mmCIF file of C-alpha atoms in Angstrom:
data_model
loop_
_atom_site.group_PDB
_atom_site.id
_atom_site.type_symbol
_atom_site.label_atom_id
_atom_site.label_comp_id
_atom_site.label_asym_id
_atom_site.label_seq_id
_atom_site.Cartn_x
_atom_site.Cartn_y
_atom_site.Cartn_z
ATOM 1 C CA MET Y 1 -43.506 8.571 -6.483
ATOM 2 C CA ILE Y 2 -41.502 5.509 -7.547
ATOM 3 C CA SER Y 3 -43.186 2.193 -7.004
ATOM 4 C CA LYS Y 4 -41.494 -0.421 -4.848
ATOM 5 C CA LYS Y 5 -41.032 -2.719 -7.876
ATOM 6 C CA THR Y 6 -39.378 0.024 -9.961
ATOM 7 C CA PHE Y 7 -37.122 0.966 -7.049
ATOM 8 C CA LEU Y 8 -36.002 -2.651 -6.594
ATOM 9 C CA LEU Y 9 -35.336 -3.066 -10.333
ATOM 10 C CA LEU Y 10 -33.318 0.171 -10.482
ATOM 11 C CA SER Y 11 -31.351 -0.818 -7.377
ATOM 12 C CA ALA Y 12 -30.577 -4.256 -8.798
ATOM 13 C CA TRP Y 13 -29.553 -2.730 -12.144
ATOM 14 C CA LEU Y 14 -27.281 -0.235 -10.382
ATOM 15 C CA MET Y 15 -25.590 -3.014 -8.376
ATOM 16 C CA VAL Y 16 -24.980 -5.057 -11.522
ATOM 17 C CA LEU Y 17 -23.665 -2.041 -13.409
ATOM 18 C CA THR Y 18 -21.269 -0.972 -10.639
ATOM 19 C CA GLY Y 19 -20.056 -4.571 -10.317
ATOM 20 C CA PHE Y 20 -19.075 -4.586 -14.003
ATOM 21 C CA ILE Y 21 -17.444 -1.174 -13.800
ATOM 22 C CA GLY Y 22 -15.445 -2.272 -10.763
ATOM 23 C CA GLN Y 23 -14.136 -5.235 -12.754
ATOM 24 C CA ALA Y 24 -13.327 -3.058 -15.755
ATOM 25 C CA TRP Y 25 -11.185 -0.681 -13.709
ATOM 26 C CA ALA Y 26 -9.518 -3.334 -11.534
ATOM 27 C CA THR Y 27 -5.731 -3.131 -11.409
ATOM 28 C CA HIS Y 28 -3.873 -6.259 -12.409
ATOM 29 C CA ILE Y 29 -0.826 -6.870 -10.293
ATOM 30 C CA SER Y 30 1.834 -9.454 -10.906
ATOM 31 C CA GLN Y 31 4.829 -9.560 -8.607
ATOM 32 C CA PRO Y 32 8.328 -10.801 -9.473
ATOM 33 C CA ILE Y 33 9.938 -12.713 -6.629
ATOM 34 C CA LEU Y 34 13.619 -13.649 -6.523
ATOM 35 C CA THR Y 35 14.222 -17.093 -5.054
ATOM 36 C CA ASP Y 36 17.307 -17.569 -2.895
ATOM 37 C CA PRO Y 37 19.384 -14.871 -4.634
ATOM 38 C CA LYS Y 38 23.162 -14.844 -4.378
ATOM 39 C CA THR Y 39 24.532 -11.334 -3.778
ATOM 40 C CA HIS Y 40 28.332 -11.782 -4.023
ATOM 41 C CA TYR Y 41 30.156 -12.831 -7.180
ATOM 42 C CA ALA Y 42 33.784 -12.957 -8.242
ATOM 43 C CA ALA Y 43 34.824 -10.917 -11.288
ATOM 44 C CA GLY Y 44 34.508 -13.145 -14.347
ATOM 45 C CA GLU Y 45 31.770 -15.268 -12.786
ATOM 46 C CA THR Y 46 28.315 -15.366 -14.400
ATOM 47 C CA VAL Y 47 25.550 -13.768 -12.353
ATOM 48 C CA ILE Y 48 22.567 -16.130 -12.347
ATOM 49 C CA LEU Y 49 19.341 -15.135 -10.634
ATOM 50 C CA HIS Y 50 16.181 -17.231 -10.464
ATOM 51 C CA GLY Y 51 12.652 -16.286 -9.561
ATOM 52 C CA ARG Y 52 8.976 -16.576 -10.234
ATOM 53 C CA VAL Y 53 6.089 -14.277 -11.051
ATOM 54 C CA ASP Y 54 3.029 -14.434 -8.825
ATOM 55 C CA TYR Y 55 -0.416 -13.212 -9.802
ATOM 56 C CA ASN Y 56 -3.133 -13.634 -7.179
ATOM 57 C CA GLU Y 57 -0.618 -15.715 -5.194
ATOM 58 C CA GLN Y 58 -0.273 -18.218 -8.046
ATOM 59 C CA PRO Y 59 2.619 -18.696 -10.516
ATOM 60 C CA ALA Y 60 1.913 -16.696 -13.680
ATOM 61 C CA PRO Y 61 3.184 -17.860 -17.097
ATOM 62 C CA ASP Y 62 3.904 -15.538 -20.021
ATOM 63 C CA VAL Y 63 4.275 -12.350 -17.953
ATOM 64 C CA LEU Y 64 6.649 -9.868 -19.570
ATOM 65 C CA LEU Y 65 9.575 -8.992 -17.299
ATOM 66 C CA ASN Y 66 12.272 -6.362 -17.605
ATOM 67 C CA PHE Y 67 15.695 -7.126 -16.144
ATOM 68 C CA LYS Y 68 18.052 -4.221 -15.516
ATOM 69 C CA LEU Y 69 21.527 -4.331 -14.014
ATOM 70 C CA THR Y 70 23.002 -0.921 -13.154
ATOM 71 C CA ARG Y 71 26.617 -0.131 -12.278
ATOM 72 C CA ALA Y 72 27.584 2.046 -9.290
ATOM 73 C CA ASP Y 73 28.136 5.042 -11.629
ATOM 74 C CA GLY Y 74 24.540 4.739 -12.890
ATOM 75 C CA SER Y 75 25.378 3.289 -16.303
ATOM 76 C CA VAL Y 76 23.386 0.284 -17.444
ATOM 77 C CA ALA Y 77 25.259 -3.011 -17.685
ATOM 78 C CA ALA Y 78 22.224 -5.009 -18.898
ATOM 79 C CA ASP Y 79 18.665 -4.192 -19.943
ATOM 80 C CA GLN Y 80 16.660 -7.178 -21.219
ATOM 81 C CA SER Y 81 13.007 -8.126 -21.445
ATOM 82 C CA TYR Y 82 11.423 -11.527 -21.849
ATOM 83 C CA PRO Y 83 8.432 -13.412 -20.425
ATOM 84 C CA SER Y 84 8.191 -15.891 -17.579
ATOM 85 C CA ASP Y 85 8.038 -19.526 -18.696
ATOM 86 C CA GLN Y 86 4.977 -21.809 -18.708
ATOM 87 C CA ASN Y 87 5.449 -22.418 -14.959
ATOM 88 C CA GLY Y 88 5.767 -18.718 -14.085
ATOM 89 C CA LEU Y 89 9.539 -18.998 -13.563
ATOM 90 C CA PHE Y 90 12.375 -16.826 -14.872
ATOM 91 C CA GLU Y 91 16.150 -16.825 -14.995
ATOM 92 C CA PHE Y 92 18.536 -13.908 -15.542
ATOM 93 C CA LYS Y 93 22.155 -14.491 -16.584
ATOM 94 C CA PHE Y 94 24.905 -11.907 -16.925
ATOM 95 C CA ASP Y 95 28.545 -12.557 -17.816
ATOM 96 C CA THR Y 96 30.861 -10.365 -15.703
ATOM 97 C CA ARG Y 97 34.118 -11.073 -17.576
ATOM 98 C CA ASN Y 98 34.325 -7.492 -18.874
ATOM 99 C CA GLU Y 99 32.974 -5.805 -15.741
ATOM 100 C CA LYS Y 100 34.825 -3.989 -12.968
ATOM 101 C CA ALA Y 101 34.537 -4.925 -9.314
ATOM 102 C CA GLY Y 102 31.997 -2.898 -7.372
ATOM 103 C CA SER Y 103 28.356 -2.569 -6.430
ATOM 104 C CA TYR Y 104 25.594 -3.250 -8.923
ATOM 105 C CA GLN Y 105 21.855 -2.923 -8.579
ATOM 106 C CA PHE Y 106 19.604 -5.522 -10.170
ATOM 107 C CA THR Y 107 15.936 -4.699 -10.759
ATOM 108 C CA VAL Y 108 13.312 -7.041 -12.186
ATOM 109 C CA THR Y 109 9.997 -5.395 -13.121
ATOM 110 C CA SER Y 110 6.766 -7.167 -13.948
ATOM 111 C CA HIS Y 111 4.811 -5.741 -16.887
ATOM 112 C CA CYS Y 112 1.734 -7.976 -16.475
ATOM 113 C CA LEU Y 113 0.068 -10.239 -19.002
ATOM 114 C CA GLU Y 114 -0.488 -8.751 -22.451
ATOM 115 C CA ILE Y 115 -4.268 -8.690 -21.953
ATOM 116 C CA HIS Y 116 -3.887 -6.700 -18.699
ATOM 117 C CA ARG Y 117 -1.415 -4.027 -19.870
ATOM 118 C CA TYR Y 118 -4.087 -1.326 -19.844
ATOM 119 C CA ALA Y 119 -4.543 -1.730 -16.067
ATOM 120 C CA CYS Y 120 -1.103 -2.890 -15.005
ATOM 121 C CA THR Y 121 0.628 -1.906 -11.800
ATOM 122 C CA TYR Y 122 4.327 -2.303 -12.444
ATOM 123 C CA LYS Y 123 5.813 -4.157 -9.472
ATOM 124 C CA ASN Y 124 9.526 -4.728 -9.090
ATOM 125 C CA GLN Y 125 12.117 -6.263 -6.858
ATOM 126 C CA THR Y 126 15.645 -4.936 -6.430
ATOM 127 C CA LEU Y 127 18.797 -6.599 -5.229
ATOM 128 C CA SER Y 128 22.272 -5.212 -4.511
ATOM 129 C CA ILE Y 129 25.038 -7.327 -6.001
ATOM 130 C CA GLN Y 130 28.711 -7.101 -5.092
ATOM 131 C CA LEU Y 131 31.264 -8.025 -7.744
ATOM 132 C CA GLN Y 132 34.694 -8.650 -6.172
#
């Protein structure tokens, strides 16, 4: 029969071990958030969208983001990736001079910090844009 001391030591060791495993398998989630987005643009106007990346409800610097703008026919008008700045902010610009009027879908996807890529949950935000 296991002594009370051995049982307590094994229980404590098991709690410590499961605490470390829980941390090792934790999912890291950063969320891109568009701030006051404009949804209607005139043909020839530059689309400019601003936002921030939050991680644990705090601005997150150096988070890789993918910006994709898709035309109504499904073709890709823009596909760019770059990180949030030192304040967790980002800006996307797209020149519409050579684009046709219509509906476009903008999607920004967070790819997490480099050190968290192994456990990243890819969050995104989409926005419909009308080019007139």
